[in-house]
Every structure is written in C-alpha cells, then in structure tokens.
Short mmCIF file of C-alpha atoms in Angstrom, two decimals:
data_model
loop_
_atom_site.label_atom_id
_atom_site.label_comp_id
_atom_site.label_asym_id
_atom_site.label_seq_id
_atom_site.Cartn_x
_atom_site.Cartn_y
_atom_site.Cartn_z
CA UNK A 657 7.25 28.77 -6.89
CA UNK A 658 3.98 29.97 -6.39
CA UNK A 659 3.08 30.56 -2.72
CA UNK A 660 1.42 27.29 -1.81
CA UNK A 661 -0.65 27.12 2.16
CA UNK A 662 0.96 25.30 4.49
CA UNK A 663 -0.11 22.10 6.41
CA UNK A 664 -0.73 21.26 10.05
CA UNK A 665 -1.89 18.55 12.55
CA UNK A 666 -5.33 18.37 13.13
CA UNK A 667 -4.55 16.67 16.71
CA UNK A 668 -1.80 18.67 18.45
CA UNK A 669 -1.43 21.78 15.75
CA UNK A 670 2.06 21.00 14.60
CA UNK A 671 2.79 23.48 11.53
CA UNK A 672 4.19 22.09 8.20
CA UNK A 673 6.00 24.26 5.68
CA UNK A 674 4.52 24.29 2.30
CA UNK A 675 7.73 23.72 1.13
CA UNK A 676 8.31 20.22 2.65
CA UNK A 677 8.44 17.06 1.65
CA UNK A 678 7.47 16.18 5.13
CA UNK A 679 4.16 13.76 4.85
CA UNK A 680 2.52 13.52 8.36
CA UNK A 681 2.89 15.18 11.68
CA UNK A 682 6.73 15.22 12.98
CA UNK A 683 5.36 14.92 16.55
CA UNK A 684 2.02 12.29 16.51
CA UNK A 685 2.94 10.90 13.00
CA UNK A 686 -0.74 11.85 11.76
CA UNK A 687 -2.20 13.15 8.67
CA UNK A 688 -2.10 16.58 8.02
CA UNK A 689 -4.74 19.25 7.34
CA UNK A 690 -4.26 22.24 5.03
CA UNK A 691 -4.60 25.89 6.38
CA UNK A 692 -6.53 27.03 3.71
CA UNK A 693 -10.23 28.49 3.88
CA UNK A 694 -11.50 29.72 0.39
CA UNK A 695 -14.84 31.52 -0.48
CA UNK A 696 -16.37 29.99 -3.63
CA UNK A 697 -17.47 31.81 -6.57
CA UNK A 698 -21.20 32.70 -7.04
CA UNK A 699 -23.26 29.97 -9.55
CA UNK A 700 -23.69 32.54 -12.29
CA UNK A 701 -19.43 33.13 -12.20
CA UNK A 702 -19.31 29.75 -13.19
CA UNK A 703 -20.79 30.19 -17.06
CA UNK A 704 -17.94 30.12 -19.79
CA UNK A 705 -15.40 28.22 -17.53
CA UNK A 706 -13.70 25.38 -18.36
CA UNK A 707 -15.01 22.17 -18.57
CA UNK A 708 -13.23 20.69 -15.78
CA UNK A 709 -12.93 20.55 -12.01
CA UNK A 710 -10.32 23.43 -12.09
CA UNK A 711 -13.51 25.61 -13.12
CA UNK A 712 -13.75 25.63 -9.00
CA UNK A 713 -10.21 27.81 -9.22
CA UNK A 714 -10.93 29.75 -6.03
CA UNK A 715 -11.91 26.60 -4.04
CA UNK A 716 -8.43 24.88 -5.36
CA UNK A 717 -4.79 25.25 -3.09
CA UNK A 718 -2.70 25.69 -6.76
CA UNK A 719 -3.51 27.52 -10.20
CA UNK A 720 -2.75 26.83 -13.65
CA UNK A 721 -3.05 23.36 -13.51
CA UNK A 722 -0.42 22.07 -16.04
CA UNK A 723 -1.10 18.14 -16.11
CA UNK A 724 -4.54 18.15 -16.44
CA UNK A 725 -6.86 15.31 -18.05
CA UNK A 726 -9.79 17.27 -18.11
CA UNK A 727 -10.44 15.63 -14.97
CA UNK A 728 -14.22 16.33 -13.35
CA UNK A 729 -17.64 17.32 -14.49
CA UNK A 730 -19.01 14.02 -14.47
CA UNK A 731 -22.64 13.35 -15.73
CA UNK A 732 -25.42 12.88 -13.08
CA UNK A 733 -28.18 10.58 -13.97
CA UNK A 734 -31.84 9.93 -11.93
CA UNK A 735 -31.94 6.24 -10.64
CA UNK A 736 -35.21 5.63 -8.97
CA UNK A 737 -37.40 6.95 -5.68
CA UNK A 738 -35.72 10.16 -5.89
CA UNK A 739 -32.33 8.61 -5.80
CA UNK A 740 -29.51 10.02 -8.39
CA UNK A 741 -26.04 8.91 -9.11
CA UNK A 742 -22.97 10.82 -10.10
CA UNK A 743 -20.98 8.84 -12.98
CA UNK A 744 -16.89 8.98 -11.54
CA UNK A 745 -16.12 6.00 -13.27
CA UNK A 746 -16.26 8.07 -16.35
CA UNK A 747 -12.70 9.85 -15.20
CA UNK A 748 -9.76 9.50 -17.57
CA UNK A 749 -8.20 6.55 -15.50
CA UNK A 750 -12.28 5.39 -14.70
CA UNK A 751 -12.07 6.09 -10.80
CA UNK A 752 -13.00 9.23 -8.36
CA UNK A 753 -9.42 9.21 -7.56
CA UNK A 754 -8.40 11.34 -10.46
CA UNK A 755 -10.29 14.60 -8.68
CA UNK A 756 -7.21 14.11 -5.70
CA UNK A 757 -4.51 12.88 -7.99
CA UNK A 758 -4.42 15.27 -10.37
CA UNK A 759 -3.51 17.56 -7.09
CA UNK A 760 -0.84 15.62 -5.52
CA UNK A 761 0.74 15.34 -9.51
CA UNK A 762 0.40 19.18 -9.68
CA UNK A 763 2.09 19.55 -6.44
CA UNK A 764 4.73 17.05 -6.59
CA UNK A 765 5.41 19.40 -10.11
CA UNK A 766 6.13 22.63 -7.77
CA UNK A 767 8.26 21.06 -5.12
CA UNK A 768 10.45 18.79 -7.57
CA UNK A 769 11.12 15.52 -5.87
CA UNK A 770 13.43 12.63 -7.52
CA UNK A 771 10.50 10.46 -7.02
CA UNK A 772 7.13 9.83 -6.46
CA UNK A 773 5.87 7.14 -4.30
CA UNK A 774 2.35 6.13 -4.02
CA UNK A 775 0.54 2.62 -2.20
CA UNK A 776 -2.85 1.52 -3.43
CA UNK A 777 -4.95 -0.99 -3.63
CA UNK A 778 -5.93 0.02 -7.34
CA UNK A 779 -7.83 2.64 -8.34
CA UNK A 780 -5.02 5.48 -6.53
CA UNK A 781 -2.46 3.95 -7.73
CA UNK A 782 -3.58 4.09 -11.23
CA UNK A 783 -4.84 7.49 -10.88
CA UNK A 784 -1.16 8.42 -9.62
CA UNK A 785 0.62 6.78 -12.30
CA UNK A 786 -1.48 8.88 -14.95
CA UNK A 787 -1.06 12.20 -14.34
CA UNK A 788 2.83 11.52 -12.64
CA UNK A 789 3.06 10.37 -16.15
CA UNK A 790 1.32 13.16 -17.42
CA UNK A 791 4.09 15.45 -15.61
CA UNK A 792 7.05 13.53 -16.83
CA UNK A 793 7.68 12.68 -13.24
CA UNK A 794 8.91 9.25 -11.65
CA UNK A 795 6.40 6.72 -9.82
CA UNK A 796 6.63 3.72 -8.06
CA UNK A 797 3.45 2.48 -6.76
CA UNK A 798 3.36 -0.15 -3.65
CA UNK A 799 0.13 -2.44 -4.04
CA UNK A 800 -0.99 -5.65 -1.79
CA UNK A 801 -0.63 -9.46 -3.06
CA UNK A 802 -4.11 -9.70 -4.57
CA UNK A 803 -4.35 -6.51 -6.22
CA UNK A 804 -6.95 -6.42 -9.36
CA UNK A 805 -4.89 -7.49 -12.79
CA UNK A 806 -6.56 -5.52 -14.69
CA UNK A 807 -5.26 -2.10 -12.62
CA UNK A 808 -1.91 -3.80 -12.13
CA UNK A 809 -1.89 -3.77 -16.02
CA UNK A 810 -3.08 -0.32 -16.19
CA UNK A 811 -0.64 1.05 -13.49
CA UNK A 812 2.17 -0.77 -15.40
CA UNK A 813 0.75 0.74 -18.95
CA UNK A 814 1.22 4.64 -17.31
CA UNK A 815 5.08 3.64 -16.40
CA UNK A 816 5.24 3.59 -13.23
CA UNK A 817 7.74 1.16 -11.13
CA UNK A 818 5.03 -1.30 -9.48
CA UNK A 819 6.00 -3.18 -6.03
CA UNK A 820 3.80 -6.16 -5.27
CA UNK A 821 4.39 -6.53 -1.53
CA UNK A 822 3.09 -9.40 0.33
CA UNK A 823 0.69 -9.03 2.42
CA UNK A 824 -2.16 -6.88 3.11
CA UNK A 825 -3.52 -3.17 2.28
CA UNK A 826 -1.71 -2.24 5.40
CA UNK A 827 1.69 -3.89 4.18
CA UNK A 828 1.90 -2.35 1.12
CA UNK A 829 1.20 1.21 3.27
CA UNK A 830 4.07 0.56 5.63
CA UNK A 831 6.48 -0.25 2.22
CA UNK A 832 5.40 3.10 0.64
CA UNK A 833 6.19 5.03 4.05
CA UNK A 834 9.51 3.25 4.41
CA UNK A 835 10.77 4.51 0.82
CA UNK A 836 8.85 7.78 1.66
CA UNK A 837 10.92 8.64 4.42
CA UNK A 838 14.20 8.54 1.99
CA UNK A 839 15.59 12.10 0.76
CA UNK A 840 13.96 13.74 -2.01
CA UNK A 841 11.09 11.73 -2.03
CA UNK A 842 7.17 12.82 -2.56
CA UNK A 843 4.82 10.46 -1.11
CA UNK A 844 1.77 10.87 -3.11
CA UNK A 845 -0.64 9.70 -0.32
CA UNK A 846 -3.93 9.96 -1.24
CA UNK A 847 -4.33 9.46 2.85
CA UNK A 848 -2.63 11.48 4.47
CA UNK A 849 -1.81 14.23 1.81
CA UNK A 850 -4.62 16.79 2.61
CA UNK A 851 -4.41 18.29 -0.96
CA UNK A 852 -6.16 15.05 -2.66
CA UNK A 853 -8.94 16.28 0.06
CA UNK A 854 -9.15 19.49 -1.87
CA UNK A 855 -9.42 17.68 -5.17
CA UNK A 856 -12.33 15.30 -3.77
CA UNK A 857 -13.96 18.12 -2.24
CA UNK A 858 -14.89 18.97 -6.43
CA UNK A 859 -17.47 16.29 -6.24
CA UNK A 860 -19.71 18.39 -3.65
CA UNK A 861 -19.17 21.75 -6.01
CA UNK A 862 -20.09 20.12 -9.10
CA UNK A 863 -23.51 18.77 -7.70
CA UNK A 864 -23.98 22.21 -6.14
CA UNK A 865 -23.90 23.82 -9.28
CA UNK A 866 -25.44 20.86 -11.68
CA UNK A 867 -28.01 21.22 -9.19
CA UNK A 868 -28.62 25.10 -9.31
CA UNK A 869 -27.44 26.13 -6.66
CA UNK A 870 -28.80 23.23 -4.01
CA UNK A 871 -27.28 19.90 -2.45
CA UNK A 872 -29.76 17.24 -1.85
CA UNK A 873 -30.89 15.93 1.25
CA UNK A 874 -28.69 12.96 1.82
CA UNK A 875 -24.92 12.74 0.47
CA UNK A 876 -24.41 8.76 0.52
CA UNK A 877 -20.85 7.81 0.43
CA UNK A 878 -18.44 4.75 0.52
CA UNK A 879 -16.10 5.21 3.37
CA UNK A 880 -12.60 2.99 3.49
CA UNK A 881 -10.10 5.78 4.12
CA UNK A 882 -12.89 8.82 3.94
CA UNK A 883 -11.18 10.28 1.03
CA UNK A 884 -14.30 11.06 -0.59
CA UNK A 885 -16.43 11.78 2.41
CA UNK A 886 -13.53 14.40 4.14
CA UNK A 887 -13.60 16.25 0.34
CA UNK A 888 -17.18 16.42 0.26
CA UNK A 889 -17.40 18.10 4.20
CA UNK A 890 -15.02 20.75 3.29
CA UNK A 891 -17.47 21.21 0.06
CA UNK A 892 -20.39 21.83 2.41
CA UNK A 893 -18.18 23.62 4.99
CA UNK A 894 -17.19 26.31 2.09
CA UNK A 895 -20.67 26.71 0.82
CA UNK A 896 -22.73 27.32 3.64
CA UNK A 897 -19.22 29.86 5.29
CA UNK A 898 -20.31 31.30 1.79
CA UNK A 899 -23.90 31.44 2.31
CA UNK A 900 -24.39 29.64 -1.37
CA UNK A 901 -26.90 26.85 0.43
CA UNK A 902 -29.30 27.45 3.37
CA UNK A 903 -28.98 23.84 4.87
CA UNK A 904 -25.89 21.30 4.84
CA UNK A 905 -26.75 17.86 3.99
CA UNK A 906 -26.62 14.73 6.25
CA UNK A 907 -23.74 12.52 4.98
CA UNK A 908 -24.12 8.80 5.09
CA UNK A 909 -21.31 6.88 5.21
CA UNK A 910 -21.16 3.32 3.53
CA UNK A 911 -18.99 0.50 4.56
CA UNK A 912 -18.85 -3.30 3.59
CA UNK A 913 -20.09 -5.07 7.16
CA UNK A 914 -17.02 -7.45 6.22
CA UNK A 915 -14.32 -4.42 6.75
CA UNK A 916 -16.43 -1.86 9.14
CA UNK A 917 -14.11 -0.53 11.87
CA UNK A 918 -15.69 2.97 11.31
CA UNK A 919 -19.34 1.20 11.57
CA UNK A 920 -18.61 -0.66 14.91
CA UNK A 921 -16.95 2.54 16.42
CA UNK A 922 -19.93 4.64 14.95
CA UNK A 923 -22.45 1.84 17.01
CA UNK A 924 -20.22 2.16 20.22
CA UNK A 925 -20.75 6.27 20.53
CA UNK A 926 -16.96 5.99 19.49
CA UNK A 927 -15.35 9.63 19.17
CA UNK A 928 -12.32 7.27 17.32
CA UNK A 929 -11.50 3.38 16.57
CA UNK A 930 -11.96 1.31 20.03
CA UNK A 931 -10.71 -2.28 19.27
CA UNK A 932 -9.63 -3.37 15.55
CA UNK A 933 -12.47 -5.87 14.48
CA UNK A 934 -11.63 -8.65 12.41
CA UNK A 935 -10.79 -8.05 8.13
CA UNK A 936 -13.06 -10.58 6.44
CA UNK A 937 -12.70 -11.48 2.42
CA UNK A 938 -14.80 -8.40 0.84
CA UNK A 939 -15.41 -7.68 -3.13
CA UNK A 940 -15.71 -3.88 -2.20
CA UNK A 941 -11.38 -3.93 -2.08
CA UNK A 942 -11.55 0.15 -2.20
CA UNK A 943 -13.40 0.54 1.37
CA UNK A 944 -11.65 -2.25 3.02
CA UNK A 945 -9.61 -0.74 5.61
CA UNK A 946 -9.47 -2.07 9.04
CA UNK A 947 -7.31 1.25 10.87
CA UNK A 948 -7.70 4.22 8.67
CA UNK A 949 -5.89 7.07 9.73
CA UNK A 950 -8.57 9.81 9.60
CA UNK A 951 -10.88 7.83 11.72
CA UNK A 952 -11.79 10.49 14.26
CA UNK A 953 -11.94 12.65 11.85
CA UNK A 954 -14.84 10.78 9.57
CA UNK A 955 -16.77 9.91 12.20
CA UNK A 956 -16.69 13.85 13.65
CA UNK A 957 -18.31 14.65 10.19
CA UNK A 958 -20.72 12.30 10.19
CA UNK A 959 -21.77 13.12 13.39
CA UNK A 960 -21.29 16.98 12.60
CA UNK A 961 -23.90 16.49 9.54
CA UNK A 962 -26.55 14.83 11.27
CA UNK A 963 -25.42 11.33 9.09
CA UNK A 964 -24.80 7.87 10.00
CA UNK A 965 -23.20 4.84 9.13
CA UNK A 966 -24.59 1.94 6.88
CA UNK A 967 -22.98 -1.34 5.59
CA UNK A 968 -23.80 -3.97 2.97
CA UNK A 969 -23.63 -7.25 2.44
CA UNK A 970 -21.39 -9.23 0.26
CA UNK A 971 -24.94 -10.55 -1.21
CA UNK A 972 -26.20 -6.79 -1.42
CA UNK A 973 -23.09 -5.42 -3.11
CA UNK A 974 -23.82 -8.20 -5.58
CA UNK A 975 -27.01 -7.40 -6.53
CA UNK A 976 -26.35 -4.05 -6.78
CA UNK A 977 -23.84 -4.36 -8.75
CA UNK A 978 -25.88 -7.15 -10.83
CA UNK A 979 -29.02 -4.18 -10.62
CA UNK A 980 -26.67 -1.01 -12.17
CA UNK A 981 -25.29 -3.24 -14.60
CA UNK A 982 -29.55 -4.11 -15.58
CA UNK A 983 -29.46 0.15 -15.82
CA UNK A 984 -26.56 0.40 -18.30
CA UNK A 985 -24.42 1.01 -15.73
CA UNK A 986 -21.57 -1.42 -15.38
CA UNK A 987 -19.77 -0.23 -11.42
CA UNK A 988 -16.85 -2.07 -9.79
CA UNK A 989 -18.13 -3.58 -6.42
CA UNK A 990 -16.84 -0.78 -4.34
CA UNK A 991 -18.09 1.95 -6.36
CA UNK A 992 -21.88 0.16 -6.41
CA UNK A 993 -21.91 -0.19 -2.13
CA UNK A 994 -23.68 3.20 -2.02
CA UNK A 995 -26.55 1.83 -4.47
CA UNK A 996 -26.45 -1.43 -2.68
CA UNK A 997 -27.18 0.55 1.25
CA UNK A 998 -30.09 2.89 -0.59
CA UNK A 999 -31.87 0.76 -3.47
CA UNK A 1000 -35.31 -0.39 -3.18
CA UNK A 1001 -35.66 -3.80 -1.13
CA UNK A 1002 -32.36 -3.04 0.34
CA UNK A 1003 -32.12 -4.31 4.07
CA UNK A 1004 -31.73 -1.51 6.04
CA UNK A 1005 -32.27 0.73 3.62
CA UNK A 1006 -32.12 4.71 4.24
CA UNK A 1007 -35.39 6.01 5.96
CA UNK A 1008 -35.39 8.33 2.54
CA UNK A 1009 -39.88 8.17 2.79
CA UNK A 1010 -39.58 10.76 5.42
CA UNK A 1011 -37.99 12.81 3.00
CA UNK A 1012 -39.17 14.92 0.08
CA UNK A 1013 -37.57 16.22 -3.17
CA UNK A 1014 -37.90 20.19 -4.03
CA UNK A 1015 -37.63 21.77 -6.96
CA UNK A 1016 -36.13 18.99 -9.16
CA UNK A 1017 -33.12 18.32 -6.22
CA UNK A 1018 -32.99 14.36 -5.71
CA UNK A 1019 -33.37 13.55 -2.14
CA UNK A 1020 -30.27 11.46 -2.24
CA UNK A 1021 -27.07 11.20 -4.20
CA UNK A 1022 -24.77 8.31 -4.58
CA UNK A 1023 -21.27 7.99 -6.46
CA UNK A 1024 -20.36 5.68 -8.70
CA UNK A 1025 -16.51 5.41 -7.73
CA UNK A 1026 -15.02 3.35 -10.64
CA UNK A 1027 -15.37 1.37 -13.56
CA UNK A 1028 -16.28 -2.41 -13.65
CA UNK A 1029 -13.88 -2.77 -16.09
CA UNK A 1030 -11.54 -2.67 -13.50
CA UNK A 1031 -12.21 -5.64 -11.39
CA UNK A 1032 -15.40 -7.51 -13.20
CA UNK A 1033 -17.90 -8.54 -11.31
CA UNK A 1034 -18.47 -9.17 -7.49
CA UNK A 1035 -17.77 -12.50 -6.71
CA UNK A 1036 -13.95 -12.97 -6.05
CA UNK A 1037 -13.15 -11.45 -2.46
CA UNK A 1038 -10.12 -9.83 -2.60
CA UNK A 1039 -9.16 -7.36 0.63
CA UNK A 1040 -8.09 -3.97 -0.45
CA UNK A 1041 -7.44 -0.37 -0.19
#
C-alpha cells in the first residue's frame, strides 16, 4: 500500500496510524486532522492536465485515483455587482460532496474494510454510495426520518444498504458511529474524516487557477458541519505557504438563522459552542446542524481570515432560490443560502461597496452546493445534515 500520512488530534495531539481504521481521537473522541503540508504546483504546471480535481496531484494525500467520476472543474459564471458563483451542483451525483467522497472511496480502496458506513442527511450519503459503488465496495448509509425522497431514491439506485433511523441529523450520526465502532469497518465520515477536507479544499485551487492565479476578495460559504469552509482554509493556507497569492481572502460563513449555533457563538466572542440554541424547521437541511464537531475549529478560521458569520431567512433562502432559478440556475435551498446572504436587497447583505474588483477577479464568490433536483423547491422544512 502506498505510504499514506497519518492523522492526529487537533486538541490534545494524539497520533493516528495511517493504517487504521480508527475514526476520531482514542483519547477526546474528536475529529482528526491530517499531518500533511503540500506545496502546490505553479499555474503554468497546470496546462495539459487532466480535466479533473486530481489535476491538483501534489495538493492530494493519495495518487492514481482509481474510482474517479471525473469529479471537479466546475464552471464559474458572473452573477451580478461583482458577485460570481461556482456551479457544484454540476458534480456526477449533483452535490460539492463528490470533491471529499471520491477521497474517503479511494481510501477505504487502500485499507480494505468489509464495509463502508456513512450517515447523511442527503447529498453525502449519495455522494458515498457513488463512488463506494464505483469501487465495488459495500455501503450502508444511516439518514434521519425526513430525509429528501428524491436522494433516498438516488442513494438506493447506487446500492447501498440505506438505514432510516428515527430521529434527527444527530440520531442517524450516533447509528453510523455505533456500527462504525464494529471490526473491519470504514466509517466514511465526511465529518470527522480529515481526507474529505483535502478533497473540498479543490474548490479553493480551481478558482485560483480559473482565476489566473488570484482568489477574490470574499470566499462566501454555507457552514453546517464546515466541510466546505475547513477545505477551502487549507486551500488558502497552501497557496499563500507557497507564495502563489499575495493576500488570503476573508471567508464568510453562511448559516440558516433557524439552525445557527456557529452564528450565536460567533456573536458571543465564542472561541467554541457556549449553550446549544434551539433547532427550528429549516429548508437549508445541508447546514442544519445544531453541535458540529469542528466548531472551534470553523470559527478559528473565520476569525483567522478576517471573515464573519451571516444567516438567512427562511423567506431569503426562498427568494434566492426563486431569484437563481429566474438566472437559469435551478439550486437546492442549501446550496442557494450563500446567494440569499450576498444578493442585491438582501437584509444584511455583505458590505461588498467598500470593495473593488481587479483585473477581471469578482469581489466575491459563492457556491452553488447541489442540485434542485434534489429536494425541489424551498418551502417544506425538513431539518438536516
């Protein structure tokens, strides 16, 4: 097997062989990190690659990807007042998550586990399914009562064993850690595996170099579990090391004011979550998270990057949604909360007048996380991942 880094605790330094199918820290039971610290390759390296996120090989923990969907390289588009959009939903399973999963597939491949387990919400657990089908490799994927149809079906479609567990997000997490902790068993956590951090991180690279060899001002992101968000700092982290940008960006982090534990902690001068606040019925499922497990370590970013937190409405996530749909873009409700904290009109909108575009770089970029395919329009509250 090739030699793969191994993982430690970002709280008390615990070590983690590469070689384990240990998932979080034997001593605080926390995520893990990944001792890894790459150098990118220059822009003009890049040319004649392949079309795909593994074009970013010497940012990546594994080589040779075998499983690949040609995951990556997603279009970005100009919205308005210097405002562009990067298209995820356009992924093979239509969601961001297929820049982490294709990681966790890839490395469940090397270390050979009976099973794979996975809990989700959704879009994870469809993006699990694929490419664990894609490997020829076992999946059962934990998701809460309430869970989208439409990526039940799809999760079902890729083969993979589906648990409906009632209850909440957080119900269907505690199921998938239960069967995790059985022998032989990978637990394809999209959480608290830090390689799915090294797939998101692809995001950051690909504006980088669609960009020229710039980042824009503002990176606005949806925060639930800070998947996204944690990818995109090591992005910037590896860049500037590398001295391939001048400036980092300021990363703004997005939650639905229903579900904002990160929000409230952020407004308390919180260094991690104080008091759980209250869940409330959101259509933004995706970011819904009332305790997730990197909390101190989003909000460290944020603060790191000169960023802050935002949340939206249920009415704004609407009409956002409503408003990229108007654009010929149709965006589940979670991926369209970005749009919905930055558009024009938006209450409490980004200060983005203060800032100014250069050279063709938009002053802000927002994803658009997955497909409205999968969940149809806002309207429905559902509580989710």
């Amino acid at each position: 097997m090739t030699l793969l880094p191994d993982c430690f605790c970002p709280v008390d330094g615990t070590r983690v062989s590469s070689r384990s199918l240990a998932w979080c820290c034997p001593v605080c039971g926390g995520p893990l990190d990944l001792d890894f610290s790459p150098t990118p390759a220059p822009l003009k390296s890049l040319a004649g690659r392949v079309n795909s996120l593994w074009r970013y090989a010497e940012t990546l923990p594994l080589s040779g990807p075998s499983v690949s969907l040609g995951e990556g390289r997603t279009p970005l588009v100009e919205l308005a007042d210097g405002i562009s959009a990067k298209l995820d939903f356009l992924m093979p399973t239509l969601s961001f998550k297929d820049r982490g999963a294709v990681l966790l597939a890839e490395l469940a491949l090397r270390l050979k586990p009976r099973q794979v387990v996975a809990d989700s919400s959704g879009n994870a657990g469809t993006s699990i399914a694929a490419y664990c089908a894609r490997a020829a490799l076992p999946c059962t994927v934990y998701v809460p009562r309430g869970t989208s149809p439409k990526k039940l079906e799809q999760i079902g479609a890729h083969g993979a064993r589906l648990h409906v567990v009632d209850g909440d997000r957080e119900a269907a997490a505690r199921a998938a850690r239960e069967a995790a902790n059985e022998p032989d068993v990978f637990y394809a956590s999209h959480v608290f595996n830090p390689y799915f951090l090294h797939g998101t991180k692809t995001y950051v690279h690909e504006l980088w170099e669609d960009l020229g060899g710039r980042l824009p001002e503002v990176l606005v992101l949806p925060v639930g579990n800070g998947t996204l968000l944690l990818g995109a700092a090591l992005a910037v982290a590896e860049l500037y090391a590398a001295g391939l940008i001048e400036r980092r960006p300021a990363l703004y982090a997005v939650q639905a004011a229903a579900v904002a534990p990160l929000a409230h902690a952020w407004e308390e001068g919180a260094d991690d979550l104080a008091d759980v606040t209250p869940m409330a019925p959101t259509a933004a499922e995706g970011i819904a998270i009332p305790r997730p497990p990197r909390a101190r370590q989003i909000l460290r970013a944020v603060r790191d990057s000169g960023g802050t937190f935002l949340t939206v409405t249920e009415d704004q996530i609407r009409h956002a949604q409503l408003d990229l749909a108007s654009r010929g873009l149709y965006v589940e409700s979670t991926g369209v909360a970005c749009w919905a904290a930055v558009r024009k009109g938006a209450p409490g909108k980004l200060p983005l007048s203060r800032l100014r575009s250069s050279g063709g770089t938009p002053i802000a970029v927002v994803p658009l996380c997955g497909a409205g395919l999968k969940s149809g329009l806002a309207g429905t509250a559902q509580s989710g991942e």
